[in-house]
CSV table of C-alpha atoms and ligand atoms in Angstrom, one decimal:
chain,number,residue,atom,x,y,z
A,101,UNK,CA,-22.5,-22.4,12.6
A,102,UNK,CA,-25.1,-23.2,15.3
A,103,UNK,CA,-23.5,-24.0,18.7
A,104,UNK,CA,-24.6,-24.8,22.2
A,105,UNK,CA,-22.7,-23.7,25.2
A,106,UNK,CA,-23.8,-25.6,28.3
A,107,UNK,CA,-22.9,-23.8,31.6
A,108,UNK,CA,-23.4,-20.5,29.8
A,109,UNK,CA,-24.5,-18.9,33.0
A,110,UNK,CA,-21.1,-19.7,34.6
A,111,UNK,CA,-17.8,-18.0,34.5
A,112,UNK,CA,-16.0,-19.6,31.5
A,113,UNK,CA,-19.2,-20.4,29.7
A,114,UNK,CA,-20.3,-16.8,29.7
A,115,UNK,CA,-16.9,-15.6,28.3
A,116,UNK,CA,-17.1,-18.4,25.7
A,117,UNK,CA,-20.6,-17.3,24.6
A,118,UNK,CA,-19.3,-13.7,24.2
A,119,UNK,CA,-16.4,-14.9,22.0
A,120,UNK,CA,-18.5,-17.2,19.8
A,121,UNK,CA,-21.1,-14.5,19.2
A,122,UNK,CA,-18.4,-12.0,18.4
A,123,UNK,CA,-16.9,-14.3,15.7
A,124,UNK,CA,-20.3,-14.8,14.1
A,125,UNK,CA,-21.7,-18.1,15.5
A,126,UNK,CA,-25.4,-18.5,16.3
A,127,UNK,CA,-25.2,-19.4,20.0
A,128,UNK,CA,-27.6,-21.1,22.4
A,129,UNK,CA,-26.7,-21.0,26.1
A,130,UNK,CA,-28.1,-23.4,28.6
A,131,UNK,CA,-27.7,-23.3,32.4
A,132,UNK,CA,-29.6,-23.5,35.7
A,133,UNK,CA,-29.0,-19.8,36.0
A,134,UNK,CA,-28.3,-16.7,34.0
A,135,UNK,CA,-24.8,-15.1,34.2
A,136,UNK,CA,-24.3,-13.4,37.5
A,137,UNK,CA,-22.8,-10.0,36.6
A,138,UNK,CA,-24.1,-9.1,33.1
A,139,UNK,CA,-26.7,-10.3,30.6
A,140,UNK,CA,-25.8,-13.1,28.2
A,141,UNK,CA,-25.4,-12.1,24.6
A,142,UNK,CA,-26.5,-15.6,23.5
A,143,UNK,CA,-29.1,-15.6,20.7
A,144,UNK,CA,-31.2,-18.0,22.8
A,145,UNK,CA,-30.7,-18.8,26.5
A,146,UNK,CA,-32.5,-21.8,28.0
A,147,UNK,CA,-32.9,-22.2,31.8
A,148,UNK,CA,-32.6,-25.9,32.1
A,149,UNK,CA,-31.5,-28.6,34.6
A,150,UNK,CA,-29.2,-30.7,32.5
A,151,UNK,CA,-29.3,-33.6,34.9
A,152,UNK,CA,-32.5,-34.6,33.0
A,153,UNK,CA,-32.4,-36.3,29.7
A,154,UNK,CA,-35.3,-34.3,28.2
A,155,UNK,CA,-33.5,-31.0,29.1
A,156,UNK,CA,-30.3,-32.2,27.4
A,157,UNK,CA,-32.4,-33.1,24.3
A,158,UNK,CA,-33.9,-29.7,24.2
A,159,UNK,CA,-30.6,-28.0,24.7
A,160,UNK,CA,-28.8,-29.8,21.8
A,161,UNK,CA,-31.7,-29.7,19.3
A,162,UNK,CA,-30.6,-28.2,16.0
A,163,UNK,CA,-27.0,-27.4,16.9
A,164,UNK,CA,-23.8,-28.7,15.1
A,165,UNK,CA,-21.2,-28.1,17.9
A,166,UNK,CA,-21.7,-28.6,21.6
A,167,UNK,CA,-19.3,-26.9,24.1
A,168,UNK,CA,-20.2,-28.8,27.2
A,169,UNK,CA,-19.1,-26.8,30.3
A,170,UNK,CA,-22.0,-27.3,32.7
A,171,UNK,CA,-20.9,-28.9,35.9
A,172,UNK,CA,-21.5,-28.7,39.7
A,173,UNK,CA,-18.2,-27.3,40.8
A,174,UNK,CA,-16.4,-24.7,42.9
A,175,UNK,CA,-13.1,-24.0,44.7
A,176,UNK,CA,-11.2,-26.5,46.9
A,177,UNK,CA,-13.5,-25.9,49.9
A,178,UNK,CA,-16.6,-26.7,47.8
A,179,UNK,CA,-15.3,-29.8,46.0
A,180,UNK,CA,-13.9,-31.4,49.1
A,181,UNK,CA,-16.9,-30.6,51.4
A,182,UNK,CA,-18.8,-33.7,50.1
A,183,UNK,CA,-18.5,-36.0,47.2
A,184,UNK,CA,-21.9,-37.7,46.6
A,185,UNK,CA,-23.8,-34.7,45.3
A,186,UNK,CA,-21.1,-33.4,43.0
A,187,UNK,CA,-20.3,-36.8,41.6
A,188,UNK,CA,-23.9,-37.7,41.1
A,189,UNK,CA,-24.9,-34.3,39.5
A,190,UNK,CA,-22.0,-34.3,37.1
A,191,UNK,CA,-22.4,-38.0,36.2
A,192,UNK,CA,-26.0,-37.4,35.2
A,193,UNK,CA,-25.2,-34.2,33.3
A,194,UNK,CA,-22.4,-35.7,31.3
A,195,UNK,CA,-24.1,-39.0,30.5
A,196,UNK,CA,-27.3,-37.3,29.3
A,197,UNK,CA,-25.5,-34.6,27.3
A,198,UNK,CA,-23.5,-37.2,25.4
A,199,UNK,CA,-26.5,-39.4,24.8
A,200,UNK,CA,-28.6,-36.4,23.6
A,201,UNK,CA,-25.8,-35.3,21.3
A,202,UNK,CA,-25.7,-38.8,19.8
A,203,UNK,CA,-29.4,-39.0,19.3
A,204,UNK,CA,-29.6,-35.6,17.6
A,205,UNK,CA,-26.5,-36.1,15.4
A,206,UNK,CA,-24.3,-33.4,16.9
A,207,UNK,CA,-21.1,-33.1,14.7
A,208,UNK,CA,-18.7,-32.2,17.5
A,209,UNK,CA,-18.8,-32.3,21.3
A,210,UNK,CA,-16.2,-30.7,23.5
A,211,UNK,CA,-15.9,-31.7,27.2
A,212,UNK,CA,-14.2,-29.5,29.8
A,213,UNK,CA,-12.3,-31.9,32.0
A,214,UNK,CA,-9.9,-30.8,34.8
A,215,UNK,CA,-6.4,-31.1,36.2
A,216,UNK,CA,-8.1,-32.8,39.1
A,217,UNK,CA,-8.0,-36.1,37.1
A,218,UNK,CA,-4.3,-36.4,37.7
A,219,UNK,CA,-3.0,-38.9,40.3
A,220,UNK,CA,-2.6,-37.5,43.8
A,221,UNK,CA,0.6,-39.5,44.2
A,222,UNK,CA,2.3,-37.2,41.6
A,223,UNK,CA,1.4,-34.0,43.3
A,224,UNK,CA,2.8,-34.4,46.8
A,225,UNK,CA,5.6,-31.8,46.5
A,226,UNK,CA,5.4,-28.0,45.8
A,227,UNK,CA,8.3,-28.6,43.4
A,228,UNK,CA,5.9,-30.3,41.1
A,229,UNK,CA,6.2,-32.9,38.4
A,230,UNK,CA,4.7,-31.3,35.2
A,231,UNK,CA,1.7,-33.4,34.4
A,232,UNK,CA,1.7,-34.9,30.9
A,233,UNK,CA,-1.6,-36.2,29.6
A,234,UNK,CA,-0.6,-39.9,29.8
A,235,UNK,CA,0.1,-39.6,33.5
A,236,UNK,CA,-3.6,-39.7,34.3
A,237,UNK,CA,-3.4,-43.5,34.2
A,238,UNK,CA,-3.0,-45.6,36.3
A,239,UNK,CA,-5.7,-43.5,38.0
A,240,UNK,CA,-5.7,-41.9,41.5
A,241,UNK,CA,-7.6,-38.7,40.9
A,242,UNK,CA,-9.2,-36.4,43.4
A,243,UNK,CA,-12.2,-38.0,45.1
A,244,UNK,CA,-15.6,-37.1,43.7
A,245,UNK,CA,-15.2,-34.3,41.3
A,246,UNK,CA,-11.9,-35.5,39.8
A,247,UNK,CA,-12.9,-39.2,39.5
A,248,UNK,CA,-16.1,-38.2,37.8
A,249,UNK,CA,-14.2,-36.0,35.3
A,250,UNK,CA,-11.9,-38.9,34.5
A,251,UNK,CA,-14.9,-41.2,33.9
A,252,UNK,CA,-16.6,-38.6,31.7
A,253,UNK,CA,-13.4,-38.4,29.6
A,254,UNK,CA,-13.7,-42.2,29.1
A,255,UNK,CA,-17.4,-41.8,28.2
A,256,UNK,CA,-16.4,-39.3,25.5
A,257,UNK,CA,-13.9,-41.8,24.2
A,258,UNK,CA,-16.5,-44.6,24.2
A,259,UNK,CA,-19.1,-42.5,22.4
A,260,UNK,CA,-16.5,-41.6,19.8
A,261,UNK,CA,-15.5,-45.3,19.3
A,262,UNK,CA,-18.9,-46.9,19.5
A,263,UNK,CA,-21.2,-44.2,18.2
A,264,UNK,CA,-18.9,-42.0,16.0
A,265,UNK,CA,-19.7,-38.9,18.0
A,266,UNK,CA,-16.6,-36.7,17.4
A,267,UNK,CA,-15.4,-35.7,20.9
A,268,UNK,CA,-12.7,-33.3,22.2
A,269,UNK,CA,-11.4,-33.1,25.7
A,270,UNK,CA,-9.7,-30.1,27.3
A,271,UNK,CA,-8.2,-30.6,30.8
A,272,UNK,CA,-8.4,-27.1,32.3
A,273,UNK,CA,-5.9,-25.9,34.9
A,274,UNK,CA,-7.1,-23.2,37.3
A,275,UNK,CA,-8.9,-20.5,35.3
A,276,UNK,CA,-9.3,-17.0,36.7
A,277,UNK,CA,-10.3,-13.5,35.4
A,278,UNK,CA,-13.1,-10.9,35.6
A,279,UNK,CA,-16.8,-11.9,35.9
A,280,UNK,CA,-15.9,-15.0,38.0
A,281,UNK,CA,-17.5,-15.8,41.3
A,282,UNK,CA,-15.5,-14.1,44.0
A,283,UNK,CA,-17.4,-15.0,47.2
A,284,UNK,CA,-20.0,-17.3,48.7
A,285,UNK,CA,-18.0,-20.6,48.8
A,286,UNK,CA,-17.7,-21.5,45.1
A,287,UNK,CA,-14.9,-19.0,44.3
A,288,UNK,CA,-11.4,-20.2,43.4
A,289,UNK,CA,-8.1,-19.1,45.0
A,290,UNK,CA,-7.3,-16.1,42.7
A,291,UNK,CA,-10.7,-14.5,43.1
A,292,UNK,CA,-10.8,-15.2,46.9
A,293,UNK,CA,-7.3,-13.7,47.3
A,294,UNK,CA,-8.3,-10.6,45.3
A,295,UNK,CA,-11.4,-10.1,47.4
A,296,UNK,CA,-9.5,-10.6,50.7
A,297,UNK,CA,-6.8,-8.2,49.7
A,298,UNK,CA,-9.3,-5.6,48.5
A,299,UNK,CA,-11.3,-5.9,51.7
A,300,UNK,CA,-8.2,-5.9,54.0
A,301,UNK,CA,-6.9,-2.5,52.7
A,302,UNK,CA,-3.4,-1.1,53.4
A,303,UNK,CA,-1.9,-2.7,56.6
A,304,UNK,CA,-4.7,-5.3,56.8
A,305,UNK,CA,-4.6,-9.1,57.4
A,306,UNK,CA,-5.2,-11.6,54.6
A,307,UNK,CA,-6.3,-15.1,55.4
A,308,UNK,CA,-4.5,-17.8,53.3
A,309,UNK,CA,-5.6,-21.4,53.4
A,310,UNK,CA,-2.9,-23.9,54.4
A,311,UNK,CA,0.7,-22.7,54.7
A,312,UNK,CA,0.4,-21.1,51.3
A,313,UNK,CA,3.3,-23.0,49.9
A,314,UNK,CA,1.1,-25.2,47.7
A,315,UNK,CA,1.8,-24.4,44.1
A,316,UNK,CA,-0.5,-24.2,41.0
A,317,UNK,CA,-0.4,-22.7,37.5
A,318,UNK,CA,-3.2,-20.3,36.6
A,319,UNK,CA,-4.7,-19.6,33.2
A,320,UNK,CA,-6.3,-16.3,32.3
A,321,UNK,CA,-9.9,-16.7,31.1
A,322,UNK,CA,-9.3,-15.2,27.6
A,323,UNK,CA,-6.6,-17.8,27.0
A,324,UNK,CA,-8.9,-20.5,28.2
A,325,UNK,CA,-11.6,-19.4,25.7
A,326,UNK,CA,-9.2,-19.3,22.9
A,327,UNK,CA,-7.8,-22.7,23.8
A,328,UNK,CA,-11.2,-24.3,24.0
A,329,UNK,CA,-12.1,-23.0,20.5
A,330,UNK,CA,-8.8,-24.1,19.1
A,331,UNK,CA,-9.2,-27.6,20.6
A,332,UNK,CA,-12.7,-27.8,19.2
A,333,UNK,CA,-11.3,-26.9,15.7
A,334,UNK,CA,-8.4,-29.4,15.9
A,335,UNK,CA,-8.5,-33.0,14.8
A,336,UNK,CA,-7.1,-34.3,18.1
A,337,UNK,CA,-9.6,-36.3,20.0
A,338,UNK,CA,-7.6,-37.3,23.1
A,339,UNK,CA,-7.3,-35.3,26.4
A,340,UNK,CA,-5.2,-32.2,26.1
A,341,UNK,CA,-3.9,-30.0,28.9
A,342,UNK,CA,-5.1,-26.4,28.7
A,343,UNK,CA,-3.1,-24.3,31.2
A,344,UNK,CA,0.1,-22.4,31.7
A,345,UNK,CA,3.4,-23.8,32.8
A,346,UNK,CA,4.0,-20.8,35.0
A,347,UNK,CA,3.7,-22.3,38.5
A,348,UNK,CA,3.6,-20.2,41.7
A,349,UNK,CA,2.7,-20.7,45.3
A,350,UNK,CA,-0.5,-19.2,46.9
A,351,UNK,CA,1.8,-17.1,49.1
A,352,UNK,CA,3.5,-15.7,46.0
A,353,UNK,CA,0.1,-15.0,44.4
A,354,UNK,CA,-1.1,-13.2,47.5
A,355,UNK,CA,2.1,-11.0,47.4
A,356,UNK,CA,1.5,-10.2,43.7
A,357,UNK,CA,-2.1,-9.2,44.4
A,358,UNK,CA,-1.1,-7.0,47.3
A,359,UNK,CA,1.5,-5.3,45.1
A,360,UNK,CA,-1.1,-4.7,42.4
A,361,UNK,CA,-3.3,-3.1,45.1
A,362,UNK,CA,-0.4,-1.1,46.5
A,363,UNK,CA,-1.1,-2.5,50.0
A,364,UNK,CA,1.2,-3.8,52.7
A,365,UNK,CA,-0.6,-6.8,54.1
A,366,UNK,CA,0.1,-9.6,56.6
A,367,UNK,CA,-0.7,-13.1,55.6
A,368,UNK,CA,-2.5,-15.2,58.2
A,369,UNK,CA,-2.3,-18.9,57.5
A,370,UNK,CA,-5.2,-21.1,58.5
A,371,UNK,CA,-3.9,-24.7,58.3
A,372,UNK,CA,-7.3,-26.1,59.2
A,373,UNK,CA,-8.6,-25.1,55.8
A,374,UNK,CA,-8.2,-27.5,52.8
A,375,UNK,CA,-5.3,-26.7,50.4
A,376,UNK,CA,-5.7,-29.5,47.9
A,377,UNK,CA,-2.6,-31.2,46.4
A,378,UNK,CA,0.8,-29.8,47.3
A,379,UNK,CA,2.0,-29.0,43.8
A,380,UNK,CA,0.4,-29.1,40.3
A,381,UNK,CA,1.5,-27.7,37.0
A,382,UNK,CA,0.5,-28.2,33.4
A,383,UNK,CA,2.9,-29.8,30.8
A,384,UNK,CA,2.2,-28.3,27.4
A,385,UNK,CA,4.4,-30.3,25.0
A,386,UNK,CA,1.4,-32.1,23.4
A,387,UNK,CA,-0.7,-28.9,23.4
A,388,UNK,CA,2.1,-27.0,21.6
A,389,UNK,CA,2.6,-29.8,19.1
A,390,UNK,CA,-1.2,-30.2,18.3
A,391,UNK,CA,-2.2,-26.5,18.3
A,392,UNK,CA,1.1,-24.7,17.7
A,393,UNK,CA,-0.2,-22.4,20.5
A,394,UNK,CA,-0.5,-22.3,24.3
A,395,UNK,CA,-1.9,-19.9,26.9
A,396,UNK,CA,0.4,-16.9,27.2
A,397,UNK,CA,-1.0,-14.2,29.5
A,398,UNK,CA,1.5,-13.7,32.4
A,399,UNK,CA,-0.1,-14.2,35.8
A,400,UNK,CA,0.7,-10.6,36.9
A,401,UNK,CA,-1.1,-9.2,33.9
A,402,UNK,CA,-4.2,-11.4,34.4
A,403,UNK,CA,-4.3,-10.6,38.1
A,404,UNK,CA,-4.3,-6.8,37.4
A,405,UNK,CA,-7.6,-7.2,35.4
A,406,UNK,CA,-9.1,-9.6,37.9
A,407,UNK,CA,-8.2,-7.5,41.0
A,408,UNK,CA,-9.5,-4.3,39.5
A,409,UNK,CA,-12.8,-5.9,38.5
A,410,UNK,CA,-13.3,-7.4,42.0
A,411,UNK,CA,-12.3,-4.2,43.7
A,412,UNK,CA,-14.8,-2.3,41.5
A,413,UNK,CA,-17.5,-4.8,42.3
A,414,UNK,CA,-16.9,-4.3,46.0
A,415,UNK,CA,-16.9,-0.5,45.6
A,416,UNK,CA,-20.2,-0.7,43.7
A,417,UNK,CA,-21.7,-2.7,46.6
A,418,UNK,CA,-20.5,0.0,49.0
A,419,UNK,CA,-18.2,-2.5,50.9
A,420,UNK,CA,-15.0,-0.5,50.3
A,421,UNK,CA,-14.4,3.1,49.4
B,27,NAD,P1,-19.0,-22.3,36.9
B,27,NAD,O1,-19.5,-23.0,38.1
B,27,NAD,O2,-18.9,-20.9,36.9
B,27,NAD,O3,-19.9,-22.8,35.7
B,27,NAD,C1,-20.6,-24.0,35.6
B,27,NAD,C2,-22.0,-23.8,35.3
B,27,NAD,O4,-22.7,-25.0,35.2
B,27,NAD,C3,-22.8,-22.9,36.3
B,27,NAD,O5,-23.3,-21.7,35.8
B,27,NAD,C4,-23.8,-23.8,36.8
B,27,NAD,O6,-25.1,-23.2,37.1
B,27,NAD,C5,-24.0,-24.8,35.7
B,27,NAD,N1,-24.7,-26.0,36.1
B,27,NAD,C6,-24.4,-26.8,37.2
B,27,NAD,N2,-25.3,-27.7,37.3
B,27,NAD,C7,-26.1,-27.6,36.3
B,27,NAD,C8,-27.3,-28.4,35.8
B,27,NAD,N3,-27.7,-29.4,36.5
B,27,NAD,N4,-27.9,-28.0,34.7
B,27,NAD,C9,-27.5,-26.9,34.0
B,27,NAD,N5,-26.4,-26.2,34.4
B,27,NAD,C10,-25.7,-26.5,35.5
B,27,NAD,O7,-17.6,-23.0,36.5
B,27,NAD,P2,-16.5,-22.6,35.4
B,27,NAD,O8,-15.3,-22.2,36.2
B,27,NAD,O9,-17.1,-21.7,34.4
B,27,NAD,O10,-16.2,-24.0,34.8
B,27,NAD,C11,-16.7,-24.5,33.5
B,27,NAD,C12,-16.2,-25.9,33.2
B,27,NAD,O11,-14.8,-25.9,33.3
B,27,NAD,C13,-16.7,-26.9,34.3
B,27,NAD,O12,-17.0,-28.1,33.6
B,27,NAD,C14,-15.6,-27.1,35.2
B,27,NAD,O13,-15.6,-28.4,35.8
B,27,NAD,C15,-14.4,-26.9,34.2
B,27,NAD,N6,-13.2,-26.5,34.9
B,27,NAD,C16,-13.0,-25.3,35.4
B,27,NAD,C17,-11.9,-24.9,36.0
B,27,NAD,C18,-11.7,-23.5,36.6
B,27,NAD,O14,-10.6,-23.2,37.1
B,27,NAD,N7,-12.7,-22.6,36.6
B,27,NAD,C19,-10.8,-25.8,36.1
B,27,NAD,C20,-11.0,-27.1,35.6
B,27,NAD,C21,-12.1,-27.4,35.0
């Protein structure tokens, strides 16, 4: 099986490439950049800007399956700072990747969508309503990033209906784990909190965005990779949640990371910082029914691996002892 992973220089894409190579696929990676923390094991790695149609054609040439993960994205600070560039970049990438896959006769195309497609009105309480797939419509997604993801889901559906391109859609909920960006503005909450706790040390202060009572569910990256591959192999073509149903607040997550570190810390809340929707959780009934499987790594276990990796990176950089 010859496959393309777009976004192979990114966090999930790099883990996916490692998995697909390990199970015997021939893998081409494509991205603007190489992976940040270790070399890619892809058989071929193309440095390409996938906003261009020609780059997309080069990337999909000769492959049967496309795992399409490339996207302009980051944590809540990044995706709320501006909407024009993110929406434009992702609209171009997604439209050209689908069209290139149609032209070259790709057999299957998996798109990584996001929980950001769900209506804001359903996520105003920390005691959240579990989000079933059908709840995405009538639409009221997050501006920019979320709205574009929802449109790209529809584009996948249209290409399937009009051009018989066999598409799959995974709506990912907050993925974390080792080898993910942990600073610079594109990092997500789990990595940011692990970094802040590691740098704070015992007795230190840890800045938490908002009042910390906002809730989310978090999926360990190994579960995410397994889920993506299972969804690609399934016959189900509609959007599927891929996340855990284990919801917790950012304050609770900070306390878990501090306990893993063995530090007593003080949380300092900065309510001027963006915190996103108030409460969000995955609802996995459909996922369980379709796959007979769901992500299962407990948050505490996944955070142990993530914290240790980030702490070791900071030590290697000489920033902590
Ligand atoms: P990431 O930012 O680490 O990876 C995305 C990759 O896409 C990056 O390496 C980036 O360089 C690449 N890219 C961006 N613009 C490009 C372009 N013009 N041409 C080529 N490559 C380009 O993000 P990730 O966390 O690995 O996310 C992978 C996918 O999963 C994305 O589609 C993202 O929207 C989706 N997703 C992720 C999460 C999460 O919690 N990480 C949640 C929901 C959805």
